[in-house]
Amino acid sequence: MMLIQDLSQDPTTGEVISEEKTLSVMDLVFNGGAGSVIIITVLFLMLGVALYIYFERLLAVNAASKIDKNFMNQIRDHVTSGKLEAAKILCAQTDSPVARLTEKGISRIGKPLDDINTAIENAGTLEVYKLEKNVSVLATVAGAAPMIGFLGTVIGMILAFHEMASSGGQAEMGSLASGIYTAMTTTVAGLIVGIIAYMGYNHLVNRTDKVVHKMEANAVEFLDLLNEPL
């Protein structure tokens, strides 16, 4: 809510009377003209898309980061005992990037270590791509939303000065000020959407990096297992 001071003149005494009007956020949005409404609607749609992607990816990353601490110990026991099929079944039952990378390595056992390493790296690249799916959209929203909001403000300012020019400089300051501060709401909306998308993007990148680090650590542990003497 905003308080706007309105100056009016008493017709009987001629004194200037100061009145305060309450201005709601909805008034700022819908009183800015069709251009302001369209731009803010676009920004809210972008916010909805950003929030959907953030929570969808967050759930996916959280699911990918969960893995039984004894998983690699069980894999070690199966591989050292020569029970490769049992190890593959365990990987298939464990739905995680780490398990899929390990299964890819197990399926290459018997081939040169470099081939096994290459297979794991290729599988890891695919898993990282899955984790980062649509995350770039958040970065796009974070960068585009403030610019779209600023575009709305510039358009509003142009219209306000056009009105002043069309009236020969006799336009009322009240109407000009109203148009200007209403146009500024698009910049505020753009910044809010951009900040939310930017924070969501960085949080997802941080969580994804942790999952990738866990994948790399388990891949190294698996390769070390193959290098151990039986």
One Martini backbone bead per residue (centre of mass of N, CA, C, O) as a GRO file, in nm:
protein
  230
    1MET     BB    1   0.099   0.034   0.018
    2MET     BB    2   0.011   0.380  -0.066
    3LEU     BB    3   0.071   0.727  -0.006
    4ILE     BB    4  -0.116   1.003  -0.144
    5GLN     BB    5  -0.083   1.339  -0.201
    6ASP     BB    6  -0.362   1.570  -0.218
    7LEU     BB    7  -0.428   1.878  -0.371
    8SER     BB    8  -0.677   2.116  -0.258
    9GLN     BB    9  -0.947   2.354  -0.288
   10ASP     BB   10  -1.132   2.565  -0.105
   11PRO     BB   11  -1.415   2.737  -0.222
   12THR     BB   12  -1.461   2.931   0.037
   13THR     BB   13  -1.147   3.004   0.136
   14GLY     BB   14  -0.891   2.908  -0.061
   15GLU     BB   15  -0.764   2.670   0.070
   16VAL     BB   16  -0.525   2.432   0.104
   17ILE     BB   17  -0.583   2.083   0.079
   18SER     BB   18  -0.473   1.788   0.238
   19GLU     BB   19  -0.476   1.462   0.090
   20GLU     BB   20  -0.503   1.111   0.155
   21LYS     BB   21  -0.420   0.832  -0.051
   22THR     BB   22  -0.479   0.500  -0.116
   23LEU     BB   23  -0.241   0.273  -0.277
   24SER     BB   24  -0.253  -0.007  -0.448
   25VAL     BB   25  -0.116  -0.251  -0.631
   26MET     BB   26  -0.356  -0.285  -0.825
   27ASP     BB   27  -0.366   0.009  -0.911
   28LEU     BB   28  -0.084   0.017  -1.039
   29VAL     BB   29  -0.142  -0.199  -1.254
   30PHE     BB   30  -0.441  -0.100  -1.378
   31ASN     BB   31  -0.357   0.228  -1.410
   32GLY     BB   32  -0.119   0.200  -1.656
   33GLY     BB   33  -0.248   0.067  -1.874
   34ALA     BB   34  -0.213  -0.157  -2.126
   35GLY     BB   35   0.097  -0.181  -2.128
   36SER     BB   36   0.137  -0.243  -1.826
   37VAL     BB   37  -0.044  -0.493  -1.811
   38ILE     BB   38   0.106  -0.664  -2.019
   39ILE     BB   39   0.389  -0.665  -1.889
   40ILE     BB   40   0.304  -0.777  -1.610
   41THR     BB   41   0.182  -1.036  -1.720
   42VAL     BB   42   0.443  -1.145  -1.840
   43LEU     BB   43   0.598  -1.148  -1.571
   44PHE     BB   44   0.409  -1.349  -1.425
   45LEU     BB   45   0.456  -1.579  -1.624
   46MET     BB   46   0.760  -1.597  -1.575
   47LEU     BB   47   0.735  -1.661  -1.276
   48GLY     BB   48   0.579  -1.926  -1.309
   49VAL     BB   49   0.797  -2.072  -1.472
   50ALA     BB   50   1.029  -2.042  -1.267
   51LEU     BB   51   0.892  -2.193  -1.031
   52TYR     BB   52   0.842  -2.459  -1.171
   53ILE     BB   53   1.136  -2.526  -1.244
   54TYR     BB   54   1.257  -2.511  -0.965
   55PHE     BB   55   1.083  -2.736  -0.821
   56GLU     BB   56   1.128  -2.961  -1.027
   57ARG     BB   57   1.444  -2.964  -1.005
   58LEU     BB   58   1.468  -2.996  -0.700
   59LEU     BB   59   1.341  -3.276  -0.686
   60ALA     BB   60   1.541  -3.412  -0.882
   61VAL     BB   61   1.803  -3.351  -0.724
   62ASN     BB   62   1.721  -3.482  -0.456
   63ALA     BB   63   1.684  -3.766  -0.577
   64ALA     BB   64   1.984  -3.789  -0.689
   65SER     BB   65   2.126  -3.756  -0.392
   66LYS     BB   66   2.001  -4.026  -0.315
   67ILE     BB   67   2.194  -4.273  -0.130
   68ASP     BB   68   2.324  -4.546  -0.022
   69LYS     BB   69   2.601  -4.587   0.177
   70ASN     BB   70   2.621  -4.914   0.099
   71PHE     BB   71   2.644  -4.940  -0.208
   72MET     BB   72   2.956  -4.967  -0.263
   73ASN     BB   73   2.995  -5.210  -0.075
   74GLN     BB   74   2.813  -5.401  -0.239
   75ILE     BB   75   2.964  -5.376  -0.502
   76ARG     BB   76   3.231  -5.482  -0.398
   77ASP     BB   77   3.133  -5.763  -0.316
   78HIS     BB   78   3.030  -5.854  -0.597
   79VAL     BB   79   3.289  -5.809  -0.765
   80THR     BB   80   3.492  -5.979  -0.591
   81SER     BB   81   3.287  -6.240  -0.631
   82GLY     BB   82   3.168  -6.225  -0.941
   83LYS     BB   83   2.870  -6.077  -0.910
   84LEU     BB   84   2.759  -5.901  -1.167
   85GLU     BB   85   2.451  -5.939  -1.179
   86ALA     BB   86   2.396  -5.841  -0.891
   87ALA     BB   87   2.511  -5.559  -0.940
   88LYS     BB   88   2.312  -5.479  -1.165
   89ILE     BB   89   2.054  -5.511  -0.999
   90LEU     BB   90   2.126  -5.302  -0.786
   91CYS     BB   91   2.142  -5.062  -0.984
   92ALA     BB   92   1.848  -5.088  -1.094
   93GLN     BB   93   1.717  -5.046  -0.801
   94THR     BB   94   1.897  -4.778  -0.809
   95ASP     BB   95   1.765  -4.460  -0.864
   96SER     BB   96   2.060  -4.320  -0.989
   97PRO     BB   97   2.337  -4.180  -1.119
   98VAL     BB   98   2.544  -4.358  -0.971
   99ALA     BB   99   2.419  -4.631  -1.056
  100ARG     BB  100   2.438  -4.588  -1.366
  101LEU     BB  101   2.745  -4.558  -1.375
  102THR     BB  102   2.813  -4.830  -1.245
  103GLU     BB  103   2.668  -5.007  -1.454
  104LYS     BB  104   2.841  -4.919  -1.692
  105GLY     BB  105   3.108  -5.028  -1.571
  106ILE     BB  106   3.021  -5.326  -1.532
  107SER     BB  107   2.958  -5.380  -1.841
  108ARG     BB  108   3.295  -5.331  -1.896
  109ILE     BB  109   3.406  -5.566  -1.774
  110GLY     BB  110   3.721  -5.677  -1.940
  111LYS     BB  111   3.811  -5.417  -2.028
  112PRO     BB  112   3.976  -5.158  -2.061
  113LEU     BB  113   4.007  -4.898  -1.843
  114ASP     BB  114   3.964  -4.670  -2.049
  115ASP     BB  115   3.688  -4.769  -2.149
  116ILE     BB  116   3.545  -4.749  -1.879
  117ASN     BB  117   3.598  -4.448  -1.831
  118THR     BB  118   3.455  -4.345  -2.087
  119ALA     BB  119   3.175  -4.461  -2.025
  120ILE     BB  120   3.133  -4.304  -1.762
  121GLU     BB  121   3.165  -4.018  -1.878
  122ASN     BB  122   2.930  -4.034  -2.081
  123ALA     BB  123   2.712  -4.094  -1.869
  124GLY     BB  124   2.765  -3.837  -1.701
  125THR     BB  125   2.686  -3.630  -1.915
  126LEU     BB  126   2.388  -3.720  -1.930
  127GLU     BB  127   2.319  -3.672  -1.630
  128VAL     BB  128   2.380  -3.369  -1.625
  129TYR     BB  129   2.175  -3.291  -1.841
  130LYS     BB  130   1.928  -3.381  -1.677
  131LEU     BB  131   1.974  -3.191  -1.431
  132GLU     BB  132   1.993  -2.918  -1.632
  133LYS     BB  133   1.711  -2.909  -1.718
  134ASN     BB  134   1.589  -2.580  -1.775
  135VAL     BB  135   1.784  -2.393  -1.607
  136SER     BB  136   1.841  -2.172  -1.825
  137VAL     BB  137   1.566  -2.030  -1.799
  138LEU     BB  138   1.628  -1.884  -1.536
  139ALA     BB  139   1.853  -1.707  -1.651
  140THR     BB  140   1.675  -1.567  -1.859
  141VAL     BB  141   1.472  -1.443  -1.661
  142ALA     BB  142   1.681  -1.286  -1.486
  143GLY     BB  143   1.764  -1.101  -1.740
  144ALA     BB  144   1.480  -1.016  -1.879
  145ALA     BB  145   1.284  -0.895  -1.667
  146PRO     BB  146   1.418  -0.616  -1.609
  147MET     BB  147   1.407  -0.522  -1.909
  148ILE     BB  148   1.101  -0.534  -1.940
  149GLY     BB  149   1.038  -0.338  -1.712
  150PHE     BB  150   1.200  -0.100  -1.831
  151LEU     BB  151   1.039  -0.079  -2.091
  152GLY     BB  152   0.776   0.009  -1.957
  153THR     BB  153   0.888   0.272  -1.840
  154VAL     BB  154   0.977   0.405  -2.102
  155ILE     BB  155   0.700   0.408  -2.232
  156GLY     BB  156   0.564   0.579  -2.012
  157MET     BB  157   0.748   0.826  -2.045
  158ILE     BB  158   0.686   0.883  -2.339
  159LEU     BB  159   0.381   0.929  -2.300
  160ALA     BB  160   0.405   1.162  -2.099
  161PHE     BB  161   0.572   1.356  -2.291
  162HIS     BB  162   0.369   1.349  -2.520
  163GLU     BB  163   0.144   1.487  -2.363
  164MET     BB  164   0.300   1.746  -2.313
  165ALA     BB  165   0.351   1.817  -2.613
  166SER     BB  166   0.047   1.813  -2.706
  167SER     BB  167  -0.029   2.051  -2.480
  168GLY     BB  168   0.198   2.273  -2.481
  169GLY     BB  169   0.285   2.245  -2.164
  170GLN     BB  170  -0.028   2.213  -2.010
  171ALA     BB  171   0.002   1.982  -1.840
  172GLU     BB  172  -0.075   1.812  -1.573
  173MET     BB  173   0.112   1.708  -1.309
  174GLY     BB  174  -0.068   1.488  -1.195
  175SER     BB  175  -0.090   1.311  -1.454
  176LEU     BB  176   0.212   1.275  -1.495
  177ALA     BB  177   0.284   1.148  -1.222
  178SER     BB  178   0.094   0.908  -1.246
  179GLY     BB  179   0.227   0.784  -1.501
  180ILE     BB  180   0.513   0.752  -1.389
  181TYR     BB  181   0.465   0.574  -1.127
  182THR     BB  182   0.322   0.351  -1.283
  183ALA     BB  183   0.555   0.279  -1.479
  184MET     BB  184   0.756   0.189  -1.248
  185THR     BB  185   0.621  -0.090  -1.181
  186THR     BB  186   0.764  -0.257  -1.400
  187THR     BB  187   1.043  -0.250  -1.273
  188VAL     BB  188   0.970  -0.381  -1.006
  189ALA     BB  189   0.861  -0.643  -1.126
  190GLY     BB  190   1.120  -0.722  -1.281
  191LEU     BB  191   1.306  -0.738  -1.032
  192ILE     BB  192   1.155  -0.952  -0.874
  193VAL     BB  193   1.170  -1.175  -1.086
  194GLY     BB  194   1.479  -1.171  -1.125
  195ILE     BB  195   1.562  -1.240  -0.833
  196ILE     BB  196   1.417  -1.509  -0.805
  197ALA     BB  197   1.551  -1.648  -1.049
  198TYR     BB  198   1.847  -1.611  -0.958
  199MET     BB  199   1.830  -1.765  -0.690
  200GLY     BB  200   1.726  -2.031  -0.810
  201TYR     BB  201   1.963  -2.085  -1.000
  202ASN     BB  202   2.195  -2.091  -0.789
  203HIS     BB  203   2.079  -2.319  -0.618
  204LEU     BB  204   2.075  -2.537  -0.839
  205VAL     BB  205   2.375  -2.528  -0.910
  206ASN     BB  206   2.475  -2.611  -0.629
  207ARG     BB  207   2.324  -2.883  -0.610
  208THR     BB  208   2.438  -3.007  -0.872
  209ASP     BB  209   2.739  -3.001  -0.793
  210LYS     BB  210   2.708  -3.207  -0.563
  211VAL     BB  211   2.618  -3.443  -0.740
  212VAL     BB  212   2.863  -3.447  -0.929
  213HIS     BB  213   3.070  -3.500  -0.706
  214LYS     BB  214   2.948  -3.773  -0.624
  215MET     BB  215   2.986  -3.910  -0.897
  216GLU     BB  216   3.296  -3.880  -0.912
  217ALA     BB  217   3.366  -4.030  -0.650
  218ASN     BB  218   3.235  -4.305  -0.731
  219ALA     BB  219   3.397  -4.349  -0.990
  220VAL     BB  220   3.673  -4.362  -0.854
  221GLU     BB  221   3.603  -4.596  -0.663
  222PHE     BB  222   3.545  -4.801  -0.889
  223LEU     BB  223   3.823  -4.789  -1.031
  224ASP     BB  224   3.983  -4.876  -0.780
  225LEU     BB  225   3.849  -5.153  -0.759
  226LEU     BB  226   3.968  -5.259  -1.038
  227ASN     BB  227   4.277  -5.223  -0.931
  228GLU     BB  228   4.244  -5.435  -0.743
  229PRO     BB  229   4.344  -5.714  -0.610
  230LEU     BB  230   4.199  -6.047  -0.609
   0.00000   0.00000   0.00000
